[in-house]
Every structure is written in structure tokens, then in C-alpha cells.
Amino acid sequence: MKILAIETSCDETAISIVEAKGGLTKPVFSVLTQLVSSQIELHREFGGVVPMLAKREHGKNLVPLLIEALNSTSKNPVKLADGLATGQARKLEKILEREPELRTAFFDQIVDIPAPKIDAIAVTSGPGLEPALWVGINFAQALSLLWDIPVVPTNHLEGHLIAPLLNKKVIKISFPAVGVIISGGHTELVLVKKWRDYQAIGHTRDDAVGEAFDKVARLLDLPYPGGPEISKLAEIGKKRDEIKLPRPMLHSGDFDFSFSGLKTAVLYLIKKLGDLSSEQKASIAKEFEDAAAEVVVAKTMSAAKKYGTKSIIVGGGVIANRAIREAFTKTVTNTDQKILLILPDQNLTGDNATMIAGAGYLKLTVKAKLPTIGKIKADGNLKLGN
Ligand code: KG4
Ligand code: ZN
């Protein structure tokens, strides 16, 4: 089945078209097109994502991205069809009444495009920034009304969890697997009993790991988003005696995390050291990255041991980090247990719509009841499994 997917939960506007088959036991995906329009430059001057600015940008970006996606997957450029019936135009007006930027472009450029050969539209309904989520949801609902294609509201976290499987040949996962989601908003350990059947086993008690990268970057005067910046700086960082950081909750005996203490430890270290040399800055970046990697990998491995799992699946923006990828790979290779480690391709680590198509497909295969158009809601705190 062919799925058009829309992602607008944070600061990336993304559209993908993905062919999916194999059902819940052996899902296989082939990515036909993946487009991501990043708003990072815009939010950088504010040091973080501004929700209303993100909403406005999504409203501007969605229509051109969709046209580009449709054109890139069809042999002929999209052709215009007949105009709208009045009743349909009124319903579309209602759905788009809170999306001024999107509404104009939709009526100017989308309404005359005939329905493409798409079986379902997957859209992120949460978790994320609600004003941003709504734009994608309303766009999906309007397209559904226009083209008579069902919409499947999709969980962003499930998207990060399935991302490592996308764009790969059939991967034989033996369940239960340990799923790890490390992103800007989440740090979660889950037991994946099978696809669509998840049990939360641990999470961060304060900051998410990506959030800690971003905050530590700010302490080191590095621009937003801090993850890639810390990563770059850490590459040249050397171990130094005066630069040591704790490994919070490493021996807590559960699967929870705490990264706010690690960030505070960086703050105190910087205060203690006074003016930092560029070498010291780089070693702080490295030591912070090592501390985060050590805790995440150690907790994952003990979860794998406790639950006797043979597969570990890691998703989320932070797994773009080279040191953390290496720490996972090295540890899994050196362990006595035979474990299959599945990491996403680099372009599937951060937010994208391909992963939303993947998670939407999983939901469609269990024949989940789909909501009526006009009734889909954004849920900023949506939990995995919903
Ligand atoms: O998954 P994602 O794109 O968005 C959320 O769902 O949150 O993750 C974004 C997070 C940001 O905190 C960013 O700093 C972090 O992922 N990140 C990284 C790297 N690239 C992105 N963290 C560490 N190292 C990286 N190379
Ligand atoms: Zn994300």
C-alpha cells in the first residue's frame, strides 16, 4: 500500500511517500520520496523552537512540499482537474479556518489536483507542539476530504521506533526487543513485545537527553540545536584530569534516567574552571557526550539482559551522534549475548515523515478504527501505544 505521510510536530515540515507491505510480522518499506524542510535557521536566533513561528512556517511549507512530492513520484507533472463543488468548498473552508497561510495556498494550488494513487494519509497527531501539530492534522483532513483518502493519526514516538527499519531489506527481529527513543523531547526505554504492543520500562525523570545536549551547548556558547555542535566539538576533545562529569543514575537499579543533574554538573564545572580555553571546551563536550552515551547504553544493555531480548532498536535525533552510535555498536559486539542492534540511517534519525508512514502502516495493519474527518485532535502529550 502507498502512504502519504505528513510530519509537523516540531521544527521540521516533512512529507514522504512510502510503499509498505509485509504486515505486522514482517513490515518492509520502500521510500519513494522523502522531503524535509528545516526551520532551524529561523528558530536559532531565539535559542529554541518558538511554537507559533513553527506553526506559521508549517502553513507556508506544506503545499509546496506536497506538490514537489507528488511531482517526484509521478511521471507527469500534476495536472489540474475541474473546480470544487460548493458544498465541498465550504467543508474545506471550515477545516482550514484556523490555518491562514495554509488555506490560501490550498485553495490556490491544491484543490484542482486530482486524487493521486495513495491508499492512506498518515499524519503525526502527537506528541509535540500542539499549534504545530494542528497544521499537519488540518492539512491531512482537508486532503482527505478533497481526495477521499482515509487519514491515520500517528504517534511520533512510534515513528522514531520504526525508523531504524525503514529503507532496509527485511529485518528479522526476535521479540521482545528493547526499544530506545532518544530525542529532543524524549528518553524512553520500551519493551517491544511485538509491533504495536509496547511496555514502558524506563524514562527520564527530568530533561530528555537531546534537551541536555541543547542546554549544555548553550552553556558552552554554541548555537541551537546543540546536539550536532557538541558532537563536532567532542571529536577534537581530549580527556583531561580537571574535566570529569558524573554518570547520573548509572547504578540506580531501574531503567530511569536523569539528565538535568548532568547539565548542572557542567554548569558547576564551568564556574569552577573560570575562563575556558578552546581545548577545555572541547574536552567538556567530549566528557558530556561520553557520560550521556555510557548511561544510555548501560541501561539499554541491562534491560536487554533482564528481559532476555535479542534485538535492540534505537531511534530519535540523538542517535545521529557518532560517539553514541559507536558506544552501542561496540558494547553489543563485545557482549556474550547474541544481540541484533538496529540503528536508523542518518537521514532517518531526526524528524521526518518516512517514519510517520511506517508507524501509520503498523496502525493500519491492525485495522485500528480511524476517526471521522474533522474530529482528529492534536495531543501534545500522546504516549507510546496510543
Ligand atoms: O528526534 P528529533 O529530531 O526531535 C524530537 O523529536 O525531539 O531530535 C532532536 C534532538 C535535538 O535535541 C538535537 O540537539 C539532537 O536531537 N541531536 C543530536 C545530534 N543531532 C541531533 N544530539 C547529539 N548528537 C547529534 N549529532
Ligand atoms: Zn522527533
Coordinates of C-alpha atoms and ligand atoms in Angstrom, one line a residue:
M1 CA 0.0 0.0 0.0
K2 CA 1.1 3.5 -0.7
I3 CA 1.1 6.0 2.2
L4 CA 1.5 9.8 2.0
A5 CA 2.8 11.0 5.4
I6 CA 2.9 14.4 7.0
E7 CA 5.0 15.4 10.0
T8 CA 4.8 18.9 11.6
S9 CA 5.3 18.1 15.4
C10 CA 8.2 20.5 15.9
D11 CA 10.5 22.5 13.7
E12 CA 10.7 20.3 10.6
T13 CA 8.0 20.3 8.0
A14 CA 8.2 16.9 6.3
I15 CA 6.3 14.9 3.7
S16 CA 7.1 11.4 2.5
I17 CA 5.5 8.9 0.2
V18 CA 6.3 5.3 1.2
E19 CA 5.3 1.9 -0.2
A20 CA 4.7 -0.5 2.6
K21 CA 3.9 -4.3 2.7
G22 CA 4.5 -7.4 4.8
G23 CA 2.0 -6.7 7.6
L24 CA 2.8 -6.5 11.3
T25 CA 5.1 -9.5 11.4
K26 CA 7.5 -8.6 8.5
P27 CA 7.0 -4.9 7.6
V28 CA 9.0 -3.8 4.7
F29 CA 9.1 -0.2 3.4
S30 CA 10.4 1.4 0.3
V31 CA 10.8 5.2 0.4
L32 CA 9.5 6.8 -2.8
T33 CA 10.2 10.3 -1.7
Q34 CA 11.3 12.0 1.5
L35 CA 11.3 15.8 1.8
V36 CA 12.2 17.7 4.9
S37 CA 12.1 21.5 5.2
S38 CA 14.0 22.5 8.3
Q39 CA 13.2 25.7 10.2
I40 CA 16.3 25.6 12.3
E41 CA 17.8 28.8 10.9
L42 CA 14.6 30.7 11.8
H43 CA 14.5 29.4 15.4
R44 CA 18.2 29.7 16.0
E45 CA 18.1 33.4 16.9
F46 CA 15.6 32.5 19.7
G47 CA 17.8 29.7 21.1
G48 CA 15.0 27.2 20.7
V49 CA 11.8 26.4 18.9
V50 CA 9.1 29.1 19.1
P51 CA 5.7 27.2 18.7
M52 CA 3.7 30.0 16.9
L53 CA 6.6 30.6 14.5
A54 CA 6.8 26.9 13.8
K55 CA 3.0 26.8 13.1
R56 CA 3.3 29.7 10.6
E57 CA 6.2 28.1 8.8
H58 CA 4.5 24.7 8.5
G59 CA 1.5 26.5 7.0
K60 CA 3.8 28.1 4.4
N61 CA 5.8 24.9 3.6
L62 CA 3.3 22.1 3.4
V63 CA 1.7 23.0 0.0
P64 CA 5.0 23.4 -2.0
L65 CA 6.4 20.2 -0.3
L66 CA 3.3 18.2 -1.3
I67 CA 3.5 19.4 -4.9
E68 CA 7.2 18.5 -5.0
A69 CA 6.5 15.1 -3.5
L70 CA 3.7 14.3 -6.0
N71 CA 5.8 15.5 -8.9
S72 CA 8.8 13.5 -7.9
T73 CA 6.8 10.3 -7.7
S74 CA 4.7 10.7 -10.9
K75 CA 6.0 10.6 -14.4
N76 CA 3.9 13.6 -15.4
P77 CA 3.7 16.9 -13.5
V78 CA 0.4 17.1 -11.6
K79 CA -2.5 18.2 -13.8
L80 CA -5.3 20.4 -12.8
A81 CA -8.9 19.0 -12.7
D82 CA -12.3 20.6 -12.5
G83 CA -13.3 23.0 -9.8
L84 CA -14.8 22.2 -6.5
A85 CA -18.5 21.7 -5.7
T86 CA -19.8 24.5 -3.4
G87 CA -20.6 22.1 -0.5
Q88 CA -17.1 20.6 -0.6
A89 CA -15.5 24.1 -0.7
R90 CA -17.5 25.0 2.4
K91 CA -16.3 21.9 4.3
L92 CA -12.7 22.6 3.3
E93 CA -13.0 26.3 4.4
K94 CA -14.2 25.0 7.9
I95 CA -11.3 22.6 8.3
L96 CA -8.8 25.3 7.3
E97 CA -10.3 28.2 9.1
R98 CA -7.5 28.4 11.7
E99 CA -4.7 27.9 9.2
P100 CA -4.5 31.2 7.3
E101 CA -1.2 30.6 5.5
L102 CA -2.2 27.1 4.5
R103 CA -5.7 28.0 3.5
T104 CA -4.7 30.4 0.7
A105 CA -2.1 28.1 -0.8
F106 CA -4.5 25.1 -0.5
F107 CA -7.3 26.8 -2.5
D108 CA -4.8 28.3 -5.0
Q109 CA -2.7 25.3 -5.7
I110 CA -4.1 22.0 -4.3
V111 CA -7.9 21.9 -4.9
D112 CA -7.5 21.3 -8.6
I113 CA -5.1 18.5 -8.3
P114 CA -6.9 15.2 -9.0
A115 CA -6.6 12.5 -6.3
P116 CA -3.2 10.7 -6.5
K117 CA -2.9 6.9 -6.2
I118 CA -2.4 6.9 -2.4
D119 CA -4.1 4.4 -0.1
A120 CA -3.8 6.4 3.2
I121 CA -2.6 9.6 4.6
A122 CA -0.6 9.2 7.9
V123 CA -0.2 12.4 10.0
T124 CA 1.5 13.0 13.3
S125 CA -1.1 13.7 15.9
G126 CA 1.3 13.8 18.9
P127 CA 3.4 14.1 21.0
G128 CA 4.8 17.5 20.0
L129 CA 3.9 21.2 20.0
E130 CA 0.2 21.4 19.6
P131 CA 0.0 24.6 17.4
A132 CA 2.4 22.9 15.1
L133 CA 0.7 19.5 15.1
W134 CA -2.6 21.1 14.2
V135 CA -1.4 22.4 10.9
G136 CA -0.4 19.0 9.7
I137 CA -3.6 17.4 11.0
N138 CA -5.8 20.0 9.3
F139 CA -3.8 19.7 6.1
A140 CA -4.3 15.9 6.2
Q141 CA -8.0 16.3 6.9
A142 CA -8.5 18.7 4.1
L143 CA -6.7 16.4 1.6
S144 CA -8.8 13.5 2.9
L145 CA -12.0 15.4 2.2
L146 CA -10.7 16.5 -1.2
W147 CA -9.4 13.2 -2.4
D148 CA -11.5 10.7 -0.4
I149 CA -8.4 9.0 1.2
P150 CA -8.5 7.9 4.8
V151 CA -6.3 9.5 7.4
V152 CA -4.5 7.6 10.1
P153 CA -3.4 9.8 13.1
T154 CA 0.1 8.6 14.0
N155 CA 2.3 8.6 17.1
H156 CA 5.6 10.4 16.6
L157 CA 7.3 8.2 19.1
E158 CA 6.2 5.0 17.3
G159 CA 7.6 6.7 14.2
H160 CA 11.1 7.1 15.9
L161 CA 10.9 3.4 17.0
I162 CA 10.1 2.1 13.5
A163 CA 12.6 4.4 11.7
P164 CA 15.5 2.0 12.1
L165 CA 13.7 -0.5 9.9
L166 CA 12.8 1.9 7.1
N167 CA 14.8 1.8 3.8
K168 CA 16.2 -1.6 4.7
K169 CA 15.6 -5.1 3.4
V170 CA 13.5 -7.5 5.6
I171 CA 15.0 -7.4 9.1
K172 CA 14.2 -10.4 11.3
I173 CA 13.6 -9.1 14.7
S174 CA 13.1 -11.5 17.5
F175 CA 10.7 -10.2 20.0
P176 CA 10.6 -9.0 22.7
A177 CA 13.0 -6.3 21.6
V178 CA 14.3 -3.4 23.7
G179 CA 13.3 -0.1 22.0
V180 CA 15.2 3.1 22.9
I181 CA 14.0 6.5 21.9
I182 CA 16.5 9.3 22.4
S183 CA 15.3 12.7 21.1
G184 CA 15.0 16.3 22.0
G185 CA 11.7 15.7 23.8
H186 CA 12.0 12.1 25.0
T187 CA 14.3 9.5 26.6
E188 CA 12.3 6.2 26.7
L189 CA 13.1 2.6 27.2
V190 CA 10.3 0.3 26.0
L191 CA 9.9 -3.4 25.7
V192 CA 8.6 -4.1 22.2
K193 CA 6.6 -7.3 22.7
K194 CA 5.7 -7.1 19.0
W195 CA 4.9 -4.2 16.8
R196 CA 2.0 -2.2 18.3
D197 CA 2.5 -3.8 21.7
Y198 CA 4.7 -1.8 23.9
Q199 CA 5.5 -1.7 27.6
A200 CA 7.2 1.4 29.0
I201 CA 10.1 0.2 31.2
G202 CA 12.0 3.5 31.9
H203 CA 12.1 7.1 31.0
T204 CA 13.9 10.4 32.0
R205 CA 12.8 11.9 35.3
D206 CA 13.7 15.4 34.1
D207 CA 15.4 16.5 30.9
A208 CA 15.4 14.4 27.7
V209 CA 18.9 13.5 26.5
G210 CA 18.7 15.8 23.4
E211 CA 17.4 18.6 25.6
A212 CA 20.5 18.2 27.8
F213 CA 22.8 18.3 24.7
D214 CA 21.0 21.6 23.7
K215 CA 21.3 23.1 27.2
V216 CA 25.0 22.1 27.6
A217 CA 25.7 23.6 24.2
R218 CA 24.2 26.9 25.4
L219 CA 26.5 26.8 28.4
L220 CA 29.4 26.4 26.0
D221 CA 28.1 29.3 23.8
L222 CA 27.3 27.0 21.0
P223 CA 24.4 27.7 18.7
Y224 CA 21.0 25.9 18.7
P225 CA 20.4 23.0 18.2
G226 CA 23.3 21.9 20.4
G227 CA 23.4 18.2 19.7
P228 CA 25.3 18.4 16.4
E229 CA 27.5 21.3 17.7
I230 CA 28.6 19.3 20.8
S231 CA 29.2 16.3 18.6
K232 CA 31.5 18.3 16.3
L233 CA 33.4 19.8 19.2
A234 CA 33.7 16.5 21.0
E235 CA 35.6 15.0 18.0
I236 CA 38.6 17.1 18.9
G237 CA 38.2 16.9 22.6
K238 CA 40.8 15.1 24.8
K239 CA 40.4 13.6 28.2
R240 CA 41.7 16.0 30.9
D241 CA 42.1 15.4 34.6
E242 CA 40.2 18.5 35.7
I243 CA 37.2 17.6 33.5
K244 CA 35.2 14.8 35.0
L245 CA 31.4 14.5 35.0
P246 CA 29.1 12.1 36.8
R247 CA 27.1 9.3 35.2
P248 CA 23.7 10.0 36.8
M249 CA 21.6 7.0 37.8
L250 CA 24.0 4.6 36.3
H251 CA 23.6 2.2 39.3
S252 CA 20.0 3.1 40.2
G253 CA 18.8 -0.4 39.6
D254 CA 15.9 0.7 37.4
F255 CA 15.6 1.9 33.8
D256 CA 15.0 5.6 34.5
F257 CA 17.4 8.4 33.6
S258 CA 18.2 11.9 34.8
F259 CA 20.0 14.4 32.6
S260 CA 19.3 17.6 34.4
G261 CA 21.9 16.8 37.0
L262 CA 24.5 16.2 34.3
K263 CA 23.7 19.6 32.8
T264 CA 24.0 21.2 36.3
A265 CA 27.3 19.4 36.8
V266 CA 28.6 21.0 33.6
L267 CA 27.4 24.4 34.8
Y268 CA 29.4 24.0 38.1
L269 CA 32.4 22.7 36.3
I270 CA 32.4 25.8 34.0
K271 CA 32.0 28.1 37.0
K272 CA 34.9 26.3 38.8
L273 CA 37.2 26.5 35.8
G274 CA 36.6 30.2 35.0
D275 CA 37.6 31.3 31.5
L276 CA 37.6 28.2 29.4
S277 CA 40.3 27.6 26.8
S278 CA 39.1 26.1 23.5
E279 CA 40.8 22.8 24.5
Q280 CA 38.9 22.7 27.7
K281 CA 35.6 23.5 25.9
A282 CA 36.2 20.6 23.6
S283 CA 37.0 18.2 26.5
I284 CA 33.8 19.2 28.3
A285 CA 31.9 18.4 25.1
K286 CA 33.6 15.0 24.9
E287 CA 33.2 14.2 28.6
F288 CA 29.5 15.2 28.5
E289 CA 28.9 13.1 25.4
D290 CA 30.7 10.1 27.0
A291 CA 28.7 10.4 30.1
A292 CA 25.4 10.5 28.2
A293 CA 26.4 7.6 26.0
E294 CA 27.6 5.5 28.9
V295 CA 24.3 5.8 30.8
V296 CA 22.0 5.3 27.8
V297 CA 24.0 2.2 26.6
A298 CA 24.4 0.7 30.1
K299 CA 20.7 0.9 30.9
T300 CA 19.7 -0.5 27.5
M301 CA 22.0 -3.4 28.0
S302 CA 20.7 -4.2 31.4
A303 CA 17.1 -4.0 30.1
A304 CA 18.1 -6.5 27.3
K305 CA 19.6 -8.8 30.0
K306 CA 16.6 -8.6 32.3
Y307 CA 14.1 -9.2 29.6
G308 CA 16.2 -11.7 27.7
T309 CA 15.9 -9.8 24.4
K310 CA 17.9 -10.5 21.3
S311 CA 17.2 -7.2 19.4
I312 CA 17.8 -3.6 20.3
I313 CA 16.2 -0.9 18.2
V314 CA 17.3 2.7 18.7
G315 CA 15.6 5.8 17.3
G316 CA 15.4 9.6 17.7
G317 CA 17.5 12.6 16.8
V318 CA 20.3 11.9 19.3
I319 CA 21.2 8.6 17.6
A320 CA 22.7 10.8 14.8
N321 CA 25.6 11.2 17.3
R322 CA 28.6 9.3 16.2
A323 CA 30.0 8.6 19.6
I324 CA 26.7 7.2 20.9
R325 CA 26.3 5.0 17.8
E326 CA 29.8 3.7 18.3
A327 CA 29.2 3.1 22.0
F328 CA 26.1 1.0 21.2
T329 CA 27.9 -1.0 18.4
K330 CA 31.0 -1.7 20.5
T331 CA 29.1 -2.8 23.6
V332 CA 26.7 -5.0 21.6
T333 CA 29.6 -6.6 19.8
N334 CA 31.5 -7.2 23.0
T335 CA 28.7 -8.8 25.0
D336 CA 28.3 -12.6 25.4
Q337 CA 24.6 -12.3 24.5
K338 CA 23.8 -12.6 20.8
I339 CA 22.0 -9.3 20.1
L340 CA 20.9 -7.7 16.8
L341 CA 21.4 -3.9 17.0
I342 CA 19.3 -1.9 14.6
L343 CA 20.2 1.8 14.1
P344 CA 18.5 4.1 11.7
D345 CA 20.2 5.6 8.6
Q346 CA 21.4 9.1 9.4
N347 CA 18.6 10.8 7.4
L348 CA 16.0 8.9 9.5
T349 CA 17.4 9.9 12.9
G350 CA 15.8 13.3 13.2
D351 CA 12.2 14.2 12.5
N352 CA 11.0 13.1 9.1
A353 CA 7.7 11.9 7.6
T354 CA 9.0 8.5 6.4
M355 CA 8.9 7.2 9.9
I356 CA 5.3 8.5 10.2
A357 CA 4.4 6.5 7.1
G358 CA 6.0 3.5 8.8
A359 CA 4.1 3.9 12.1
G360 CA 0.9 4.7 10.2
Y361 CA 1.3 1.5 8.3
L362 CA 1.6 -0.5 11.5
K363 CA -1.6 1.1 12.8
L364 CA -3.4 0.4 9.6
T365 CA -2.4 -3.3 9.6
V366 CA -4.1 -3.8 13.0
K367 CA -7.2 -2.3 11.5
A368 CA -7.4 0.4 14.1
K369 CA -10.7 2.3 13.9
L370 CA -10.0 5.6 12.0
P371 CA -11.5 8.8 13.3
T372 CA -14.0 10.8 11.3
I373 CA -12.6 13.7 9.3
G374 CA -13.0 16.9 11.3
K375 CA -12.6 15.0 14.6
I376 CA -8.8 14.3 14.7
K377 CA -7.2 16.1 17.6
A378 CA -3.6 17.1 18.4
D379 CA -2.3 15.7 21.6
G380 CA 1.0 17.3 22.8
N381 CA 1.5 14.6 25.4
L382 CA 0.4 11.5 23.5
K383 CA 2.0 8.3 25.0
L384 CA 3.5 5.5 23.0
G385 CA 0.9 2.8 22.4
N386 CA -1.9 5.3 21.6
Ligands
KG4_1 O1 14.1 13.4 17.1 P1 14.4 14.9 17.0 O2 14.8 15.4 15.6 O3 13.2 15.7 17.5 C1 12.4 15.3 18.6 O4 11.5 14.5 18.4 O5 12.8 15.8 19.7 O6 15.6 15.2 18.0 C2 16.2 16.4 18.1 C3 17.3 16.4 19.1 C4 17.8 17.7 19.5 O7 17.9 17.9 20.9 C5 19.2 17.7 18.9 O8 20.2 18.5 19.6 C6 19.6 16.2 19.0 O9 18.4 15.6 18.7 N1 20.6 15.9 18.1 C7 21.8 15.4 18.5 C8 22.6 15.2 17.3 N2 21.9 15.6 16.2 C9 20.7 16.0 16.7 N3 22.3 15.1 19.7 C10 23.5 14.6 19.8 N4 24.4 14.5 18.8 C11 23.9 14.7 17.5 N5 24.8 14.6 16.5
ZN2 ZN 11.2 13.5 16.9

